[in-house]
Amino acid sequence: MSASRPEFVKLTGHKNFTQRLVLATLTGRSLHISKIRPNSPTSPGLAPHEVSFLRLLEAITNGSSMQISYTGTTITYQPGLITGAVAGYGAGDGDIIEHNIPATCTRGITYFLLPLCLLAPFSKAHMNVRFSGPGVITAATETGDLSVDSFRTAILPLYDLFGIPAVRIELRILQRSCMGQRGSGGAGIVELRFASQVRLPKTLHLHRNPGRIKRIRGVAYATGVSASNNARMIHSAREVLNAFCADIHIAAQYDQAPLVADPGDKAGGKKRMGIGFGLSLVAESNITGVLFSADTIVPSKGGMVPEDIGKRCAYQLLDSISQGGCVSGAAAPTILTLMAMGSEDVGRLRVGREILGSEGIIELARDLKKFGASSWGIRDVDEDDTDDIIIAVKGSGLGNVSRKVA
C-alpha cells in the first residue's frame, strides 16, 4: 500500500517567513509557500537571509525535507524532529553548530535568534549555535531587527514566565558589528547556548496592571569609531529620561571593527567592516515580566550625530511604554507563540490596543489558526480606564515531541 501524501498548509507571500517555518516545525505540519516576491524585477524569490535560515533549520533538525522551485518563488517544507546540537546531525566535533551567514544578508542576527529560541525549548538536546561570517550584524538594523543587547535583556528573561529557566540560556557576543554599506554585511560573531529544554511550557497569566517603571538599563555601543560617541549618546538619552526615572544606568561598549579579507584586493589585503554606533534601552516595571525596549542605530549612509541617536532612542522607549500592556511589540510574538504551544489551559496576556492591531500580531493569529491552534478570546480591561486588551489563549498541548520519542 502506497504511503499517503502529506497534507500541506498552503500560504502565500514572503512576510513572516521564519514565523511560519517555526510553526510548521513545532506542529509537525507540512508547509507550502508560494508567490515569494514574484513581481520583483531584480531579485525574485527567496532572499539571502531566508535561504540562510533554511540552512540553519536543516542543521538543527533531523529528517526535514525542503524543495525550492527553480525561480525561488515557491517552497515546500516537511519538518523533522528538533535535535539541537547533536554530533553527527548538525554539530561538528564539539557540541556546537557553526552557521555562516553570507555578506549579502541585510537582516540583523536577531532575525535568526528569535525563531531559534522558540524552537530551542522543544529540542532533544541543547541548542548551541555559533553565528559567524561576513553577514552577521549584532546591532539593530533599518529593517526593524532588534540588537543583541535588547534581545538578551528584554526577550530572553521572558522565558522564565513559562518555566524555562533563563539562567541556562547564554548569549555571548564575541565580536560586535553594525550595518555595512548599503545595509548589508557586518562580520560579527555571536554564540547562543540554550540549555533549557522542557517537556511543556507553563500556562502564562500576565493580565494584571503593568505597574510602574522602576529602572532603565541600556547599552551604548560603538564599533570602529570614536568611543566618545557612547558618552554623547548616553548624555542625550539621560536628558530625556531623567525626568521620568531616577534609576538609570547605561553601559558603554567599544569594539574595534572586524577585519575581513577584501575580495576586491588582488594582493590579499583586508578591510574593516561593520562600522557604526547605536543605543539599546530597556525599561523594567515593578511587576515581574513586564519589560519594554527600544533600539536606535546610525543609518548605513550616515548623516546623524550621536546626540540625535540618544534622544530618538529615549523617545522610542517612552512611546513603547505609552502603548500600554504588559509586553512590548517586539516581545508579543514570542509570548503568544509560547502560549499557543503550551499546556492545554487558558492563559491570559494584557497588551496595548496598538500592539494588538499591528500587522504582525494579526498575521500571527491567522497563521496559528492555519496550523490548528485555537482562536483567541479578546476583551477590554475593566479594572482601570486604560485602552488595554486582555487576550485569552488556549494552549495546544503539543510540547516537546523530541523528548517523548527519546
PDB file of N, CA, C and O in Angstrom, residues 204-246:
ATOM      1  N   LEU A 204       0.699  30.888  31.071  1.00  0.00           N
ATOM      2  CA  LEU A 204       1.057  32.249  31.478  1.00  0.00           C
ATOM      3  C   LEU A 204      -0.188  33.042  31.836  1.00  0.00           C
ATOM      4  O   LEU A 204      -1.196  33.019  31.114  1.00  0.00           O
ATOM      5  N   HIS A 205      -0.117  33.740  32.975  1.00  0.00           N
ATOM      6  CA  HIS A 205      -1.174  34.675  33.375  1.00  0.00           C
ATOM      7  C   HIS A 205      -0.502  36.016  33.668  1.00  0.00           C
ATOM      8  O   HIS A 205       0.017  36.249  34.753  1.00  0.00           O
ATOM      9  N   LEU A 206      -0.491  36.880  32.676  1.00  0.00           N
ATOM     10  CA  LEU A 206       0.133  38.197  32.800  1.00  0.00           C
ATOM     11  C   LEU A 206      -0.894  39.241  32.358  1.00  0.00           C
ATOM     12  O   LEU A 206      -0.750  39.893  31.336  1.00  0.00           O
ATOM     13  N   HIS A 207      -1.979  39.351  33.148  1.00  0.00           N
ATOM     14  CA  HIS A 207      -3.095  40.209  32.758  1.00  0.00           C
ATOM     15  C   HIS A 207      -3.431  41.254  33.821  1.00  0.00           C
ATOM     16  O   HIS A 207      -4.479  41.897  33.739  1.00  0.00           O
ATOM     17  N   ARG A 208      -2.558  41.418  34.801  1.00  0.00           N
ATOM     18  CA  ARG A 208      -2.798  42.421  35.830  1.00  0.00           C
ATOM     19  C   ARG A 208      -2.262  43.777  35.379  1.00  0.00           C
ATOM     20  O   ARG A 208      -1.736  43.929  34.287  1.00  0.00           O
ATOM     21  N   ASN A 209      -2.366  44.761  36.272  1.00  0.00           N
ATOM     22  CA  ASN A 209      -1.846  46.085  35.966  1.00  0.00           C
ATOM     23  C   ASN A 209      -0.339  46.011  35.714  1.00  0.00           C
ATOM     24  O   ASN A 209       0.390  45.367  36.474  1.00  0.00           O
ATOM     25  N   PRO A 210       0.163  46.635  34.641  1.00  0.00           N
ATOM     26  CA  PRO A 210       1.603  46.541  34.341  1.00  0.00           C
ATOM     27  C   PRO A 210       2.502  47.245  35.341  1.00  0.00           C
ATOM     28  O   PRO A 210       3.727  47.105  35.259  1.00  0.00           O
ATOM     29  N   GLY A 211       1.952  48.001  36.270  1.00  0.00           N
ATOM     30  CA  GLY A 211       2.757  48.641  37.296  1.00  0.00           C
ATOM     31  C   GLY A 211       3.461  49.891  36.800  1.00  0.00           C
ATOM     32  O   GLY A 211       3.097  50.484  35.780  1.00  0.00           O
ATOM     33  N   ARG A 212       4.519  50.268  37.531  1.00  0.00           N
ATOM     34  CA  ARG A 212       5.270  51.474  37.203  1.00  0.00           C
ATOM     35  C   ARG A 212       6.726  51.111  36.913  1.00  0.00           C
ATOM     36  O   ARG A 212       7.264  50.147  37.453  1.00  0.00           O
ATOM     37  N   ILE A 213       7.350  51.917  36.072  1.00  0.00           N
ATOM     38  CA  ILE A 213       8.743  51.666  35.703  1.00  0.00           C
ATOM     39  C   ILE A 213       9.645  51.987  36.895  1.00  0.00           C
ATOM     40  O   ILE A 213       9.590  53.090  37.457  1.00  0.00           O
ATOM     41  N   LYS A 214      10.469  51.007  37.281  1.00  0.00           N
ATOM     42  CA  LYS A 214      11.347  51.215  38.436  1.00  0.00           C
ATOM     43  C   LYS A 214      12.811  51.420  38.046  1.00  0.00           C
ATOM     44  O   LYS A 214      13.577  51.998  38.806  1.00  0.00           O
ATOM     45  N   ARG A 215      13.205  50.934  36.873  1.00  0.00           N
ATOM     46  CA  ARG A 215      14.593  51.129  36.456  1.00  0.00           C
ATOM     47  C   ARG A 215      14.697  51.077  34.939  1.00  0.00           C
ATOM     48  O   ARG A 215      13.860  50.469  34.262  1.00  0.00           O
ATOM     49  N   ILE A 216      15.736  51.722  34.429  1.00  0.00           N
ATOM     50  CA  ILE A 216      16.037  51.729  32.998  1.00  0.00           C
ATOM     51  C   ILE A 216      17.500  51.350  32.834  1.00  0.00           C
ATOM     52  O   ILE A 216      18.376  51.928  33.479  1.00  0.00           O
ATOM     53  N   ARG A 217      17.737  50.365  31.998  1.00  0.00           N
ATOM     54  CA  ARG A 217      19.096  49.914  31.714  1.00  0.00           C
ATOM     55  C   ARG A 217      19.335  50.014  30.203  1.00  0.00           C
ATOM     56  O   ARG A 217      18.405  50.049  29.406  1.00  0.00           O
ATOM     57  N   GLY A 218      20.577  50.051  29.806  1.00  0.00           N
ATOM     58  CA  GLY A 218      20.867  50.153  28.385  1.00  0.00           C
ATOM     59  C   GLY A 218      22.325  49.918  28.079  1.00  0.00           C
ATOM     60  O   GLY A 218      23.173  49.801  28.978  1.00  0.00           O
ATOM     61  N   VAL A 219      22.608  49.846  26.787  1.00  0.00           N
ATOM     62  CA  VAL A 219      23.977  49.666  26.299  1.00  0.00           C
ATOM     63  C   VAL A 219      24.173  50.601  25.116  1.00  0.00           C
ATOM     64  O   VAL A 219      23.409  50.561  24.147  1.00  0.00           O
ATOM     65  N   ALA A 220      25.176  51.455  25.213  1.00  0.00           N
ATOM     66  CA  ALA A 220      25.598  52.283  24.080  1.00  0.00           C
ATOM     67  C   ALA A 220      26.842  51.641  23.494  1.00  0.00           C
ATOM     68  O   ALA A 220      27.820  51.389  24.195  1.00  0.00           O
ATOM     69  N   TYR A 221      26.816  51.342  22.196  1.00  0.00           N
ATOM     70  CA  TYR A 221      27.915  50.610  21.579  1.00  0.00           C
ATOM     71  C   TYR A 221      28.451  51.390  20.375  1.00  0.00           C
ATOM     72  O   TYR A 221      27.711  52.052  19.640  1.00  0.00           O
ATOM     73  N   ALA A 222      29.754  51.326  20.222  1.00  0.00           N
ATOM     74  CA  ALA A 222      30.433  51.961  19.085  1.00  0.00           C
ATOM     75  C   ALA A 222      31.443  50.974  18.539  1.00  0.00           C
ATOM     76  O   ALA A 222      32.212  50.375  19.291  1.00  0.00           O
ATOM     77  N   THR A 223      31.432  50.800  17.214  1.00  0.00           N
ATOM     78  CA  THR A 223      32.319  49.833  16.566  1.00  0.00           C
ATOM     79  C   THR A 223      33.116  50.543  15.470  1.00  0.00           C
ATOM     80  O   THR A 223      32.541  51.019  14.488  1.00  0.00           O
ATOM     81  N   GLY A 224      34.405  50.633  15.674  1.00  0.00           N
ATOM     82  CA  GLY A 224      35.270  51.205  14.659  1.00  0.00           C
ATOM     83  C   GLY A 224      35.218  52.718  14.558  1.00  0.00           C
ATOM     84  O   GLY A 224      35.782  53.289  13.612  1.00  0.00           O
ATOM     85  N   VAL A 225      34.558  53.384  15.500  1.00  0.00           N
ATOM     86  CA  VAL A 225      34.508  54.845  15.533  1.00  0.00           C
ATOM     87  C   VAL A 225      34.963  55.325  16.912  1.00  0.00           C
ATOM     88  O   VAL A 225      35.250  54.519  17.793  1.00  0.00           O
ATOM     89  N   SER A 226      34.976  56.619  17.098  1.00  0.00           N
ATOM     90  CA  SER A 226      35.452  57.166  18.362  1.00  0.00           C
ATOM     91  C   SER A 226      34.573  56.714  19.530  1.00  0.00           C
ATOM     92  O   SER A 226      33.342  56.710  19.445  1.00  0.00           O
ATOM     93  N   ALA A 227      35.217  56.329  20.631  1.00  0.00           N
ATOM     94  CA  ALA A 227      34.482  55.893  21.824  1.00  0.00           C
ATOM     95  C   ALA A 227      33.713  57.038  22.473  1.00  0.00           C
ATOM     96  O   ALA A 227      32.816  56.795  23.286  1.00  0.00           O
ATOM     97  N   SER A 228      34.029  58.279  22.139  1.00  0.00           N
ATOM     98  CA  SER A 228      33.298  59.405  22.714  1.00  0.00           C
ATOM     99  C   SER A 228      31.847  59.447  22.241  1.00  0.00           C
ATOM    100  O   SER A 228      31.011  60.106  22.874  1.00  0.00           O
ATOM    101  N   ASN A 229      31.539  58.759  21.154  1.00  0.00           N
ATOM    102  CA  ASN A 229      30.147  58.696  20.702  1.00  0.00           C
ATOM    103  C   ASN A 229      29.242  58.058  21.741  1.00  0.00           C
ATOM    104  O   ASN A 229      28.066  58.420  21.864  1.00  0.00           O
ATOM    105  N   ASN A 230      29.775  57.099  22.494  1.00  0.00           N
ATOM    106  CA  ASN A 230      28.981  56.458  23.537  1.00  0.00           C
ATOM    107  C   ASN A 230      28.560  57.463  24.600  1.00  0.00           C
ATOM    108  O   ASN A 230      27.389  57.512  25.013  1.00  0.00           O
ATOM    109  N   ALA A 231      29.527  58.254  25.081  1.00  0.00           N
ATOM    110  CA  ALA A 231      29.209  59.238  26.112  1.00  0.00           C
ATOM    111  C   ALA A 231      28.200  60.265  25.609  1.00  0.00           C
ATOM    112  O   ALA A 231      27.315  60.700  26.356  1.00  0.00           O
ATOM    113  N   ARG A 232      28.293  60.652  24.364  1.00  0.00           N
ATOM    114  CA  ARG A 232      27.351  61.638  23.813  1.00  0.00           C
ATOM    115  C   ARG A 232      25.944  61.053  23.696  1.00  0.00           C
ATOM    116  O   ARG A 232      24.958  61.742  23.977  1.00  0.00           O
ATOM    117  N   MET A 233      25.829  59.780  23.289  1.00  0.00           N
ATOM    118  CA  MET A 233      24.506  59.148  23.229  1.00  0.00           C
ATOM    119  C   MET A 233      23.903  58.994  24.618  1.00  0.00           C
ATOM    120  O   MET A 233      22.701  59.243  24.819  1.00  0.00           O
ATOM    121  N   ILE A 234      24.707  58.584  25.578  1.00  0.00           N
ATOM    122  CA  ILE A 234      24.212  58.389  26.943  1.00  0.00           C
ATOM    123  C   ILE A 234      23.742  59.716  27.538  1.00  0.00           C
ATOM    124  O   ILE A 234      22.675  59.787  28.171  1.00  0.00           O
ATOM    125  N   HIS A 235      24.512  60.770  27.335  1.00  0.00           N
ATOM    126  CA  HIS A 235      24.157  62.073  27.902  1.00  0.00           C
ATOM    127  C   HIS A 235      22.838  62.590  27.328  1.00  0.00           C
ATOM    128  O   HIS A 235      21.962  63.062  28.069  1.00  0.00           O
ATOM    129  N   SER A 236      22.650  62.476  26.020  1.00  0.00           N
ATOM    130  CA  SER A 236      21.419  62.987  25.407  1.00  0.00           C
ATOM    131  C   SER A 236      20.215  62.133  25.789  1.00  0.00           C
ATOM    132  O   SER A 236      19.103  62.658  25.958  1.00  0.00           O
ATOM    133  N   ALA A 237      20.412  60.815  25.958  1.00  0.00           N
ATOM    134  CA  ALA A 237      19.301  59.964  26.375  1.00  0.00           C
ATOM    135  C   ALA A 237      18.883  60.264  27.812  1.00  0.00           C
ATOM    136  O   ALA A 237      17.687  60.304  28.135  1.00  0.00           O
ATOM    137  N   ARG A 238      19.847  60.495  28.674  1.00  0.00           N
ATOM    138  CA  ARG A 238      19.524  60.803  30.077  1.00  0.00           C
ATOM    139  C   ARG A 238      18.843  62.163  30.214  1.00  0.00           C
ATOM    140  O   ARG A 238      18.053  62.364  31.143  1.00  0.00           O
ATOM    141  N   GLU A 239      19.154  63.096  29.325  1.00  0.00           N
ATOM    142  CA  GLU A 239      18.464  64.381  29.373  1.00  0.00           C
ATOM    143  C   GLU A 239      16.952  64.217  29.225  1.00  0.00           C
ATOM    144  O   GLU A 239      16.177  64.962  29.822  1.00  0.00           O
ATOM    145  N   VAL A 240      16.533  63.225  28.458  1.00  0.00           N
ATOM    146  CA  VAL A 240      15.108  62.971  28.260  1.00  0.00           C
ATOM    147  C   VAL A 240      14.528  62.114  29.386  1.00  0.00           C
ATOM    148  O   VAL A 240      13.434  62.374  29.892  1.00  0.00           O
ATOM    149  N   LEU A 241      15.280  61.078  29.815  1.00  0.00           N
ATOM    150  CA  LEU A 241      14.727  60.072  30.725  1.00  0.00           C
ATOM    151  C   LEU A 241      14.849  60.451  32.195  1.00  0.00           C
ATOM    152  O   LEU A 241      14.115  59.891  33.032  1.00  0.00           O
ATOM    153  N   ASN A 242      15.745  61.352  32.550  1.00  0.00           N
ATOM    154  CA  ASN A 242      15.935  61.684  33.969  1.00  0.00           C
ATOM    155  C   ASN A 242      14.678  62.241  34.612  1.00  0.00           C
ATOM    156  O   ASN A 242      14.476  62.111  35.826  1.00  0.00           O
ATOM    157  N   ALA A 243      13.819  62.877  33.833  1.00  0.00           N
ATOM    158  CA  ALA A 243      12.594  63.451  34.389  1.00  0.00           C
ATOM    159  C   ALA A 243      11.562  62.383  34.742  1.00  0.00           C
ATOM    160  O   ALA A 243      10.601  62.671  35.466  1.00  0.00           O
ATOM    161  N   PHE A 244      11.747  61.147  34.259  1.00  0.00           N
ATOM    162  CA  PHE A 244      10.748  60.098  34.479  1.00  0.00           C
ATOM    163  C   PHE A 244      11.210  59.000  35.422  1.00  0.00           C
ATOM    164  O   PHE A 244      10.392  58.341  36.051  1.00  0.00           O
ATOM    165  N   CYS A 245      12.515  58.786  35.524  1.00  0.00           N
ATOM    166  CA  CYS A 245      13.027  57.688  36.352  1.00  0.00           C
ATOM    167  C   CYS A 245      14.384  58.082  36.905  1.00  0.00           C
ATOM    168  O   CYS A 245      15.211  58.675  36.198  1.00  0.00           O
ATOM    169  N   ALA A 246      14.611  57.748  38.173  1.00  0.00           N
ATOM    170  CA  ALA A 246      15.872  58.103  38.814  1.00  0.00           C
ATOM    171  C   ALA A 246      16.925  57.014  38.668  1.00  0.00           C
ATOM    172  O   ALA A 246      18.125  57.299  38.657  1.00  0.00           O
TER     173      ALA A 246
END
